[in-house]
Amino acid sequence: LRIRIIPDELNIFLLLLSLLIILLGVSDFNHFSNTYIGHYALLFGGRESIWLSHGLGFLFGFSFFMILVFLSRGRGMGGGDVKLGAALGFLFGWPDIAVLIPLSFIFGSLFAIPLLISGHRGRKDLLSFGPFLVLGASTIFLFGYQILHFYFSLFRI
């Protein structure tokens, strides 16, 4: 958070861990396995194979942050966020990464808004996003299904 650097070694470790998880889970993969959001994963599709799920997760994580880097001309997000987003996408797979990223932005907002209101930070001050991606990943890992279950229960009639 302080030095605003995401080590490449972390991303390499996550990619290697992803490959290990995929290789161990390829034989018993089904629509409900290898996801932290349970049966809600079926809402998003892309769960036909473990390689498709993790490949789509990688592409989504990479593309999403590359678009943000491009649109902000490198001022809104950095290359470390792109690499970490891709590595987490490969680790968590599709559609978990599609839940993880918005959750990370929510955590970042909950942290930044009080700083802005109190005047400790301004709109142009830099705030590292990597820790919020890690917090989002940890939250999905531990509570992904429960979060989506709560969210969708709000819409029951």
mmCIF file of C-alpha atoms in Angstrom:
data_model
loop_
_atom_site.group_PDB
_atom_site.id
_atom_site.type_symbol
_atom_site.label_atom_id
_atom_site.label_comp_id
_atom_site.label_asym_id
_atom_site.label_seq_id
_atom_site.Cartn_x
_atom_site.Cartn_y
_atom_site.Cartn_z
ATOM 1 C CA LEU A 1 0.000 0.000 0.000
ATOM 2 C CA ARG A 2 2.777 2.402 0.936
ATOM 3 C CA ILE A 3 5.164 1.853 -2.011
ATOM 4 C CA ARG A 4 2.431 1.070 -4.587
ATOM 5 C CA ILE A 5 4.225 -1.903 -6.124
ATOM 6 C CA ILE A 6 2.790 -5.348 -6.774
ATOM 7 C CA PRO A 7 5.743 -7.761 -6.977
ATOM 8 C CA ASP A 8 5.964 -9.854 -10.135
ATOM 9 C CA GLU A 9 6.879 -12.795 -7.901
ATOM 10 C CA LEU A 10 3.381 -12.636 -6.395
ATOM 11 C CA ASN A 11 1.772 -12.816 -9.836
ATOM 12 C CA ILE A 12 4.031 -15.703 -10.897
ATOM 13 C CA PHE A 13 3.174 -17.551 -7.680
ATOM 14 C CA LEU A 14 -0.561 -17.033 -8.315
ATOM 15 C CA LEU A 15 -0.234 -18.293 -11.891
ATOM 16 C CA LEU A 16 1.661 -21.406 -10.769
ATOM 17 C CA LEU A 17 -0.862 -22.018 -7.989
ATOM 18 C CA SER A 18 -3.624 -21.678 -10.589
ATOM 19 C CA LEU A 19 -2.027 -24.281 -12.833
ATOM 20 C CA LEU A 20 -1.703 -26.671 -9.896
ATOM 21 C CA ILE A 21 -5.358 -26.168 -8.945
ATOM 22 C CA ILE A 22 -6.467 -26.714 -12.545
ATOM 23 C CA LEU A 23 -4.375 -29.856 -12.976
ATOM 24 C CA LEU A 24 -5.651 -31.298 -9.698
ATOM 25 C CA GLY A 25 -9.274 -30.431 -10.465
ATOM 26 C CA VAL A 26 -9.473 -31.332 -14.148
ATOM 27 C CA SER A 27 -10.663 -34.894 -13.530
ATOM 28 C CA ASP A 28 -13.629 -34.034 -11.299
ATOM 29 C CA PHE A 29 -14.639 -30.641 -12.722
ATOM 30 C CA ASN A 30 -18.349 -29.929 -13.032
ATOM 31 C CA HIS A 31 -20.533 -26.821 -13.115
ATOM 32 C CA PHE A 32 -20.446 -26.461 -9.336
ATOM 33 C CA SER A 33 -16.831 -27.345 -8.600
ATOM 34 C CA ASN A 34 -13.890 -24.986 -8.550
ATOM 35 C CA THR A 35 -15.996 -21.911 -7.811
ATOM 36 C CA TYR A 36 -16.452 -19.918 -4.634
ATOM 37 C CA ILE A 37 -19.883 -18.612 -5.548
ATOM 38 C CA GLY A 38 -21.629 -21.988 -5.739
ATOM 39 C CA HIS A 39 -24.626 -22.482 -7.986
ATOM 40 C CA TYR A 40 -24.695 -18.750 -8.767
ATOM 41 C CA ALA A 41 -21.845 -19.454 -11.198
ATOM 42 C CA LEU A 42 -24.409 -20.981 -13.554
ATOM 43 C CA LEU A 43 -25.941 -17.529 -14.074
ATOM 44 C CA PHE A 44 -22.825 -16.391 -15.907
ATOM 45 C CA GLY A 45 -22.094 -19.394 -18.151
ATOM 46 C CA GLY A 46 -18.603 -20.375 -19.259
ATOM 47 C CA ARG A 47 -18.437 -23.357 -16.932
ATOM 48 C CA GLU A 48 -18.199 -26.078 -19.597
ATOM 49 C CA SER A 49 -14.580 -26.927 -18.778
ATOM 50 C CA ILE A 50 -12.046 -26.020 -16.157
ATOM 51 C CA TRP A 51 -9.684 -24.602 -18.811
ATOM 52 C CA LEU A 52 -12.449 -22.445 -20.280
ATOM 53 C CA SER A 53 -13.439 -21.155 -16.842
ATOM 54 C CA HIS A 54 -9.902 -20.189 -15.842
ATOM 55 C CA GLY A 55 -9.009 -18.916 -19.313
ATOM 56 C CA LEU A 56 -12.066 -16.645 -19.362
ATOM 57 C CA GLY A 57 -11.190 -15.472 -15.856
ATOM 58 C CA PHE A 58 -7.675 -14.584 -17.008
ATOM 59 C CA LEU A 59 -8.967 -12.739 -20.094
ATOM 60 C CA PHE A 60 -11.601 -10.860 -18.121
ATOM 61 C CA GLY A 61 -9.176 -9.789 -15.369
ATOM 62 C CA PHE A 62 -6.545 -8.723 -17.899
ATOM 63 C CA SER A 63 -8.934 -6.978 -20.308
ATOM 64 C CA PHE A 64 -10.893 -5.127 -17.654
ATOM 65 C CA PHE A 65 -7.818 -3.483 -16.161
ATOM 66 C CA MET A 66 -6.162 -2.888 -19.540
ATOM 67 C CA ILE A 67 -9.242 -0.957 -20.618
ATOM 68 C CA LEU A 68 -9.067 1.110 -17.422
ATOM 69 C CA VAL A 69 -5.361 1.803 -17.993
ATOM 70 C CA PHE A 70 -6.089 2.818 -21.586
ATOM 71 C CA LEU A 71 -9.072 5.029 -20.715
ATOM 72 C CA SER A 72 -7.250 6.734 -17.831
ATOM 73 C CA ARG A 73 -3.978 6.950 -19.795
ATOM 74 C CA GLY A 74 -2.225 5.168 -16.940
ATOM 75 C CA ARG A 75 -3.330 7.610 -14.259
ATOM 76 C CA GLY A 76 -6.263 5.579 -12.895
ATOM 77 C CA MET A 77 -4.732 2.109 -12.853
ATOM 78 C CA GLY A 78 -1.242 0.788 -13.369
ATOM 79 C CA GLY A 79 0.438 -2.212 -14.927
ATOM 80 C CA GLY A 80 0.614 -3.967 -11.575
ATOM 81 C CA ASP A 81 -3.175 -3.917 -11.344
ATOM 82 C CA VAL A 82 -3.403 -5.409 -14.843
ATOM 83 C CA LYS A 83 -1.026 -8.249 -13.947
ATOM 84 C CA LEU A 84 -2.685 -8.924 -10.592
ATOM 85 C CA GLY A 85 -6.154 -8.830 -12.164
ATOM 86 C CA ALA A 86 -5.061 -11.362 -14.787
ATOM 87 C CA ALA A 87 -3.402 -13.622 -12.192
ATOM 88 C CA LEU A 88 -6.444 -13.505 -9.898
ATOM 89 C CA GLY A 89 -8.690 -14.137 -12.895
ATOM 90 C CA PHE A 90 -6.693 -17.253 -13.733
ATOM 91 C CA LEU A 91 -6.713 -18.374 -10.093
ATOM 92 C CA PHE A 92 -10.409 -17.811 -9.400
ATOM 93 C CA GLY A 93 -11.734 -18.417 -12.903
ATOM 94 C CA TRP A 94 -14.912 -17.234 -14.504
ATOM 95 C CA PRO A 95 -17.318 -16.011 -13.127
ATOM 96 C CA ASP A 96 -15.736 -15.553 -9.708
ATOM 97 C CA ILE A 97 -13.470 -12.798 -11.066
ATOM 98 C CA ALA A 98 -16.570 -10.947 -12.302
ATOM 99 C CA VAL A 99 -17.762 -10.776 -8.689
ATOM 100 C CA LEU A 100 -14.308 -10.189 -7.181
ATOM 101 C CA ILE A 101 -13.534 -7.035 -9.191
ATOM 102 C CA PRO A 102 -16.684 -5.040 -8.307
ATOM 103 C CA LEU A 103 -16.300 -6.114 -4.681
ATOM 104 C CA SER A 104 -12.732 -4.755 -4.753
ATOM 105 C CA PHE A 105 -14.014 -1.420 -6.033
ATOM 106 C CA ILE A 106 -16.585 -1.337 -3.223
ATOM 107 C CA PHE A 107 -13.833 -1.930 -0.651
ATOM 108 C CA GLY A 108 -11.685 0.756 -2.272
ATOM 109 C CA SER A 109 -14.580 3.200 -2.150
ATOM 110 C CA LEU A 110 -15.319 2.432 1.497
ATOM 111 C CA PHE A 111 -11.677 3.231 2.249
ATOM 112 C CA ALA A 112 -11.312 6.304 0.016
ATOM 113 C CA ILE A 113 -14.568 8.159 0.649
ATOM 114 C CA PRO A 114 -13.869 8.858 4.347
ATOM 115 C CA LEU A 115 -10.371 10.062 3.414
ATOM 116 C CA LEU A 116 -11.841 12.437 0.835
ATOM 117 C CA ILE A 117 -14.546 13.717 3.183
ATOM 118 C CA SER A 118 -12.080 14.297 6.017
ATOM 119 C CA GLY A 119 -9.656 16.098 3.704
ATOM 120 C CA HIS A 120 -6.770 13.673 4.333
ATOM 121 C CA ARG A 121 -6.722 12.893 0.605
ATOM 122 C CA GLY A 122 -7.708 14.828 -2.477
ATOM 123 C CA ARG A 123 -9.297 13.625 -5.706
ATOM 124 C CA LYS A 124 -5.949 13.670 -7.496
ATOM 125 C CA ASP A 125 -4.005 11.797 -4.796
ATOM 126 C CA LEU A 126 -2.888 8.289 -5.661
ATOM 127 C CA LEU A 127 -4.395 5.307 -3.880
ATOM 128 C CA SER A 128 -3.028 1.827 -4.485
ATOM 129 C CA PHE A 129 -5.688 -0.562 -5.738
ATOM 130 C CA GLY A 130 -3.749 -3.834 -5.318
ATOM 131 C CA PRO A 131 -4.619 -4.248 -1.622
ATOM 132 C CA PHE A 132 -8.307 -3.908 -2.444
ATOM 133 C CA LEU A 133 -7.995 -6.602 -5.114
ATOM 134 C CA VAL A 134 -6.395 -8.881 -2.522
ATOM 135 C CA LEU A 135 -9.132 -8.012 -0.002
ATOM 136 C CA GLY A 136 -11.790 -8.747 -2.630
ATOM 137 C CA ALA A 137 -10.120 -12.067 -3.466
ATOM 138 C CA SER A 138 -9.928 -13.040 0.205
ATOM 139 C CA THR A 139 -13.571 -12.127 0.715
ATOM 140 C CA ILE A 140 -14.727 -14.146 -2.308
ATOM 141 C CA PHE A 141 -12.604 -17.081 -1.167
ATOM 142 C CA LEU A 142 -14.131 -17.042 2.312
ATOM 143 C CA PHE A 143 -17.642 -15.684 1.759
ATOM 144 C CA GLY A 144 -18.389 -15.634 -1.987
ATOM 145 C CA TYR A 145 -21.471 -17.820 -1.875
ATOM 146 C CA GLN A 146 -22.877 -16.105 1.219
ATOM 147 C CA ILE A 147 -22.459 -12.645 -0.326
ATOM 148 C CA LEU A 148 -24.308 -13.584 -3.505
ATOM 149 C CA HIS A 149 -26.962 -15.473 -1.537
ATOM 150 C CA PHE A 150 -27.585 -12.349 0.559
ATOM 151 C CA TYR A 151 -27.589 -10.103 -2.516
ATOM 152 C CA PHE A 152 -30.105 -12.212 -4.445
ATOM 153 C CA SER A 153 -32.280 -12.676 -1.344
ATOM 154 C CA LEU A 154 -32.907 -8.917 -1.446
ATOM 155 C CA PHE A 155 -34.876 -9.421 -4.683
ATOM 156 C CA ARG A 156 -37.147 -12.261 -3.572
ATOM 157 C CA ILE A 157 -40.811 -11.499 -3.664
#
